[in-house]
CSV table of C-alpha atoms in Angstrom, one decimal:
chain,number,residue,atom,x,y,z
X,1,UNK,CA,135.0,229.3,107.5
X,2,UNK,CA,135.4,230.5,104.4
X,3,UNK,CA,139.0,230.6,101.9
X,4,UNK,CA,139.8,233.0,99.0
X,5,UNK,CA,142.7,233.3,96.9
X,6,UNK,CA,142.5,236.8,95.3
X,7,UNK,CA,145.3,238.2,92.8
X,8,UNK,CA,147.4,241.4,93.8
X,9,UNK,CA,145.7,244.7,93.6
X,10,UNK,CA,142.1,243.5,94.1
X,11,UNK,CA,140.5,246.3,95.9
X,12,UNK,CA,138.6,243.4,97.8
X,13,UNK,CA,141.8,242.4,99.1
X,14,UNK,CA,142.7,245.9,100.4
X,15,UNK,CA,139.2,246.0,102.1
X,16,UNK,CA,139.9,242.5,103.8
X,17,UNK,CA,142.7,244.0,105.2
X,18,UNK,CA,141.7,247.4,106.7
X,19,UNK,CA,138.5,245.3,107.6
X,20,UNK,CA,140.5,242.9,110.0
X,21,UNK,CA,142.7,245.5,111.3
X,22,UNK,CA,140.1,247.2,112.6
X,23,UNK,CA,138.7,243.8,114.3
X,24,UNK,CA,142.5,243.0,115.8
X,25,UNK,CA,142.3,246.8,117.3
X,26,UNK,CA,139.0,246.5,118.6
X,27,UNK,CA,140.3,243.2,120.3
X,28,UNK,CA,143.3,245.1,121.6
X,29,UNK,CA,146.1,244.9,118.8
X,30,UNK,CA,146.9,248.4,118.4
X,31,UNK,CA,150.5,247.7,117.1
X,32,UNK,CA,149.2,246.8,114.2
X,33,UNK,CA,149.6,248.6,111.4
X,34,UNK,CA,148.2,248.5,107.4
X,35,UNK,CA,150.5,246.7,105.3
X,36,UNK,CA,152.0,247.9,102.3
X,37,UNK,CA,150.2,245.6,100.1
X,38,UNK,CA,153.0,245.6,97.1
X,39,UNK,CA,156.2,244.0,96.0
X,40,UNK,CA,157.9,242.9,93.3
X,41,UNK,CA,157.3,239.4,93.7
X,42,UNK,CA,153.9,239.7,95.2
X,43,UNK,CA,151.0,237.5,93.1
X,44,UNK,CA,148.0,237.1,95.4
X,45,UNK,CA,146.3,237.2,98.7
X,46,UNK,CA,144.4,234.7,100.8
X,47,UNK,CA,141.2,235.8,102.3
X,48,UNK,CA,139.9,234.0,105.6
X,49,UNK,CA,136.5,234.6,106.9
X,50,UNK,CA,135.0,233.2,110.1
X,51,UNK,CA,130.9,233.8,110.5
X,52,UNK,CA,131.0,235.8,107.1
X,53,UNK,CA,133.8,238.3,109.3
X,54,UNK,CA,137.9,238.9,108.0
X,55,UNK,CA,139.6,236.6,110.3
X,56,UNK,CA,143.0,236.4,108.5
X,57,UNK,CA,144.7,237.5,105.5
X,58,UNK,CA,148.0,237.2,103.9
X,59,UNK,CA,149.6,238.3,101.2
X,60,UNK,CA,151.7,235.2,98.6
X,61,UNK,CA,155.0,236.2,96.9
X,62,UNK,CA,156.7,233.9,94.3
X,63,UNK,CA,160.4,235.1,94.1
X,64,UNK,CA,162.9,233.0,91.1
X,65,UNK,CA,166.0,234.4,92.6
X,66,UNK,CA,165.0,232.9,96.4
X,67,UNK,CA,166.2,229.4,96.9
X,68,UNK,CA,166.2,227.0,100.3
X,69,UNK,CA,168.5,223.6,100.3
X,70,UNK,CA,169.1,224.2,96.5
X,71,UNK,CA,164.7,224.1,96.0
X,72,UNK,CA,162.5,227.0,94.8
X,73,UNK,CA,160.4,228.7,97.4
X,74,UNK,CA,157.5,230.3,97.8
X,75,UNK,CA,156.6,232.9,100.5
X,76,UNK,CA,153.7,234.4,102.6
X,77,UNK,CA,154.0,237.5,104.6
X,78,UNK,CA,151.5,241.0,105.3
X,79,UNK,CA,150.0,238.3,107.7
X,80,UNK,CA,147.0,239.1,109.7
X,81,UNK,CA,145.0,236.4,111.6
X,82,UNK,CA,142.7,236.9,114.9
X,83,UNK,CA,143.8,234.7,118.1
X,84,UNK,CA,142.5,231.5,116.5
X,85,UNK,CA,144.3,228.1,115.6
X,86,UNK,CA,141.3,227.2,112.8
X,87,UNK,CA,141.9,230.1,111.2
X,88,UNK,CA,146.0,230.1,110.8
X,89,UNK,CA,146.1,226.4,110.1
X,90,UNK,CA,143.3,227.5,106.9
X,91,UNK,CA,145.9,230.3,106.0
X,92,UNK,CA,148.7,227.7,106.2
X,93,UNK,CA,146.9,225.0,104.2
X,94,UNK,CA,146.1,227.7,101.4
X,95,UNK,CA,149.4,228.9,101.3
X,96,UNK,CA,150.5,225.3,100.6
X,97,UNK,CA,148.7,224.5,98.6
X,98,UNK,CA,149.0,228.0,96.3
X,99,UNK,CA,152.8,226.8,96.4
X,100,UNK,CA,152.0,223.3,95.2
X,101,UNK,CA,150.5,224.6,92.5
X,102,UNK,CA,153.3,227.2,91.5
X,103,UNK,CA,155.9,223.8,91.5
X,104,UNK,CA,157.3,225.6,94.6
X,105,UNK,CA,159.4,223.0,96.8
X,106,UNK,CA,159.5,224.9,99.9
X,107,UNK,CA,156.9,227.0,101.7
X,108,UNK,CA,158.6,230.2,103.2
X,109,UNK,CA,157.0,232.6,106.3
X,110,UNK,CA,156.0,234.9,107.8
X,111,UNK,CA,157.8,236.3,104.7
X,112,UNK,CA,157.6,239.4,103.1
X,113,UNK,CA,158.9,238.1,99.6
X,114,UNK,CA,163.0,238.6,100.6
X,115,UNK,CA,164.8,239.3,103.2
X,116,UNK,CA,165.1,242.6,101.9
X,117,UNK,CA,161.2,242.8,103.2
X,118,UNK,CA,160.1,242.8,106.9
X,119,UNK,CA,160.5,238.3,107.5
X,120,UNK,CA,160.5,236.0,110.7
X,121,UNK,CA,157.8,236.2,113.8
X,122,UNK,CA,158.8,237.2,117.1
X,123,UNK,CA,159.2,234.2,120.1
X,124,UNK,CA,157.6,236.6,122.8
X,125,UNK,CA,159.2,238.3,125.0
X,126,UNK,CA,159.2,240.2,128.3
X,127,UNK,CA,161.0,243.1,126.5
X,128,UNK,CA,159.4,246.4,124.6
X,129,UNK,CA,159.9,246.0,120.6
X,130,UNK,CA,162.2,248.1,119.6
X,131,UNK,CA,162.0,250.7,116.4
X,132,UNK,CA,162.4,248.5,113.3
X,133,UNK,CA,161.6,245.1,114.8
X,134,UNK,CA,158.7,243.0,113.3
X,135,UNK,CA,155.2,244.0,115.2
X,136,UNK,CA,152.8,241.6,115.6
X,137,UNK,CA,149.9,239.7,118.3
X,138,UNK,CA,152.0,237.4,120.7
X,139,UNK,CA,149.9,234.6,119.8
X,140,UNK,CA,151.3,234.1,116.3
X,141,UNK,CA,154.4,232.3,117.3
X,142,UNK,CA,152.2,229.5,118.9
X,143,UNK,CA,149.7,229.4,116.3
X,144,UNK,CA,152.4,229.0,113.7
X,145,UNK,CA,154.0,226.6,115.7
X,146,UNK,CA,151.3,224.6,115.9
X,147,UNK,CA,150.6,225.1,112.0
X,148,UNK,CA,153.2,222.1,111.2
X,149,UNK,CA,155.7,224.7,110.1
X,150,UNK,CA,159.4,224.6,111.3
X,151,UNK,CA,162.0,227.0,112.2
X,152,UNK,CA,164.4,227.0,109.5
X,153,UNK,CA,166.5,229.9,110.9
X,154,UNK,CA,166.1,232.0,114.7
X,155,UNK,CA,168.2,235.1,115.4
X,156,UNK,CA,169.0,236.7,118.4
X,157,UNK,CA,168.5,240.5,119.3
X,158,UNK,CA,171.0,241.6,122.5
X,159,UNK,CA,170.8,245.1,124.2
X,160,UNK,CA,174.3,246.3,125.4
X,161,UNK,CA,174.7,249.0,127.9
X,162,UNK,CA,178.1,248.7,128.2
X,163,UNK,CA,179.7,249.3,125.0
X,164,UNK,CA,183.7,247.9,126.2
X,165,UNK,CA,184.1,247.2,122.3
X,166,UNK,CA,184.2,251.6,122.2
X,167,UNK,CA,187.5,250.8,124.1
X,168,UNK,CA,189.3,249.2,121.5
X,169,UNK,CA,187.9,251.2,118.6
X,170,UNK,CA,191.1,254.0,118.7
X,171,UNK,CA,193.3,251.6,118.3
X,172,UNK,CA,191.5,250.1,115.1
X,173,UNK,CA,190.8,252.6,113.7
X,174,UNK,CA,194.3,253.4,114.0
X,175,UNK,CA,195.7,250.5,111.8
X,176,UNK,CA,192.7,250.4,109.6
X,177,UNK,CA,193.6,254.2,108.6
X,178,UNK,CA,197.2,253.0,108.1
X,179,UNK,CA,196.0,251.1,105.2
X,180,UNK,CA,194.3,253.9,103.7
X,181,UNK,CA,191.0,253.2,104.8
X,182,UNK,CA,189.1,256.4,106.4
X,183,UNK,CA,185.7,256.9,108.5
X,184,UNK,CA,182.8,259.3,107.3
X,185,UNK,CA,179.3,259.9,108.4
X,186,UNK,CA,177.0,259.2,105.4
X,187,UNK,CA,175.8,262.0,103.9
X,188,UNK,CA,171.9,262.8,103.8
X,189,UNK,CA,172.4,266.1,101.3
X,190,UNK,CA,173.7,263.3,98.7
X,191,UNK,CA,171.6,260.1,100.4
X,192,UNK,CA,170.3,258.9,96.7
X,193,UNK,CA,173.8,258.8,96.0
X,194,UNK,CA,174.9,257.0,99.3
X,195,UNK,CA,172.3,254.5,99.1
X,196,UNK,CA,173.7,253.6,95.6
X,197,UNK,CA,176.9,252.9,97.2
X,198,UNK,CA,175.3,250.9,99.7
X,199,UNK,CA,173.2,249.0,97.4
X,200,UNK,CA,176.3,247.5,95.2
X,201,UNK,CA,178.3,246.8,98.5
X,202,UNK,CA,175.4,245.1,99.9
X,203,UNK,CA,174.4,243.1,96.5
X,204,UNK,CA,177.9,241.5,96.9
X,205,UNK,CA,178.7,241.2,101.0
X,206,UNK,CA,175.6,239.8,101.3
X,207,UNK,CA,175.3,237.3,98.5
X,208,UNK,CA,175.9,234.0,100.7
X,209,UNK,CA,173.9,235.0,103.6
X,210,UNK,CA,170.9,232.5,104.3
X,211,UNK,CA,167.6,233.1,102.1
X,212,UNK,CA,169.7,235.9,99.8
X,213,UNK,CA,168.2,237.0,96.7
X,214,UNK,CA,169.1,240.0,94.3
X,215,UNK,CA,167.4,242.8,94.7
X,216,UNK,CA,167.3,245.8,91.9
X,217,UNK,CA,168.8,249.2,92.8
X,218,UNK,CA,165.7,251.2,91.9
X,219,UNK,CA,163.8,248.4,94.7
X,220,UNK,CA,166.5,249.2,97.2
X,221,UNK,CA,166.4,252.9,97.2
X,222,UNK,CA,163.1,253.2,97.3
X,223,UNK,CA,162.6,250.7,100.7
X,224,UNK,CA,165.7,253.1,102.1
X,225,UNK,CA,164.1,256.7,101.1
X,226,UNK,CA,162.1,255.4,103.9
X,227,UNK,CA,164.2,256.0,106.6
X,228,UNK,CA,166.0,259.4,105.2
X,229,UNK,CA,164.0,261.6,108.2
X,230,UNK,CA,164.6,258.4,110.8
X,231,UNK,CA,168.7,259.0,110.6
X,232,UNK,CA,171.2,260.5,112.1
X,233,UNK,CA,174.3,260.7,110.3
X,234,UNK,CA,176.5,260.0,113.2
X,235,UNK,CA,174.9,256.2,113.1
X,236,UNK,CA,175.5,255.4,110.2
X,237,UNK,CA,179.2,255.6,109.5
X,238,UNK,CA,180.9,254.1,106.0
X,239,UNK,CA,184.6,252.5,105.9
X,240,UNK,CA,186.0,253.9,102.6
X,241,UNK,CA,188.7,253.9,100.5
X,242,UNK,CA,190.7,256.8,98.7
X,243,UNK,CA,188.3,256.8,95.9
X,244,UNK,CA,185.1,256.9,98.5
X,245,UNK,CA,184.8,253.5,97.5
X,246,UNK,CA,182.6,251.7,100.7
X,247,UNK,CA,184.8,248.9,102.0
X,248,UNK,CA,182.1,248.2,104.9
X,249,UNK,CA,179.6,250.4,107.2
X,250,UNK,CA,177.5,250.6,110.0
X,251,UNK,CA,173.7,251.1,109.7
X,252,UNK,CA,171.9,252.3,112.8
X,253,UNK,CA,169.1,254.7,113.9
X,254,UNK,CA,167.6,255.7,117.3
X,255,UNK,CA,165.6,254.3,119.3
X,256,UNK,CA,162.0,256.0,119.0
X,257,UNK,CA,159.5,253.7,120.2
């Protein structure tokens, strides 16, 4: 086994990456795909080879506005690792100790810099993965697990086919409208604009959620540009005021996997 700790935007890096991807598919991960190896907070990658062969990789993201149980943090994410418990516990241990040495206090992952980014690892499940969901080999759970790293946070994804809340929605939207408050589809001729109005609602509804950290506008729109041909504007439906002013909404997109 061999570890490397390259900085971000070595082409060596990039080559590690498309180098093991191709191993993972060859072993039967085709879900897999390249990541985007950039980020604001992005400083390095860790290289793992096995027999002189790309075995993992992940990318190491320092990020001064991130903070867990009042500490600083440091975070690894873009992870890529074959179906071997040597090989993640070497990613682990580098990632440590790249965050000792930045005075880090807590070690963050699989983390793609802020929760912003694609963060957490899947427990696996019997179900599909569903269009925006984390993909990734069902054996990282268990090799992270068995890394020494703890859960500091799970979530929950439901499927409901029964939609019963649709029942009471006339009559809220009733008294909500009472107060002034009207429904509109977001708009994708003016969707720079919309996300702008998004991104300052977000940047203060969402300022005490777990693992928060600001996040610029020009950073937002670009991660949300993403999705412009992905949505239908009947999903994603604002709560506004007189003045268009956004006093919530509701994000969604189909289903396309």
């Amino acid at each position: 086994y061999s570890v490397q700790t390259v900085k971000a935007g070595s082409a060596g890096a990039a080559d590690h990456a498309d180098a093991l991807l191709r191993r993972l598919s060859m072993q039967g991960e085709t879900s897999l795909s390249r990541p985007r190896l950039e980020g604001e907070f992005l400083t390095d990658h860790l290289l793992v080879e096995k027999d002189g062969q790309p075995a993992g990789f992940a990318s190491l993201f320092l990020n001064p506005g991130q903070r867990y149980n009042n500490g600083s943090t440091c975070s690894f994410g873009h992870l890529l690792c074959i179906n071997d418990k040597a090989v993640m516990d070497r990613i682990i241990s580098g990632t440590e100790a790249f965050s000792v040495k930045a005075s880090a206090t807590w070690l963050l992952g699989p983390l793609n810099g802020s929760t912003w980014d694609e963060y957490r690892v899947a427990v696996p499940v019997k179900n599909p993965p569903y269009f925006l969901e984390p993909l990734h080999p069902h054996y990282y759970h268990e090799l992270i697990a068995g890394s020494g790293l703890k859960p500091v946070a799970s979530y929950c994804s439901q499927r409901d086919a029964h939609m019963a809340g649709i029942k009471k929605a006339g009559t809220i939207e009733k008294r909500i409208s009472e107060k002034g408050i009207k429904f509109r589809p977001i708009s994708l001729n003016h969707f720079q604009e919309e996300l702008k109005k998004m991104f300052h609602f977000c940047s203060n509804a969402f300022r005490q959620n777990f693992l928060f950290s600001p996040i610029s506008e020009t950073g937002f729109i670009e991660r949300y540009l993403r999705l412009k041909d992905m949505i239908a504007p009947d999903f994603v439906i604002f709560a506004v005021d007189p003045h268009d002013g956004v006093k919530g909404f509701i994000f969604a997109v189909p289903e396309i996997l």
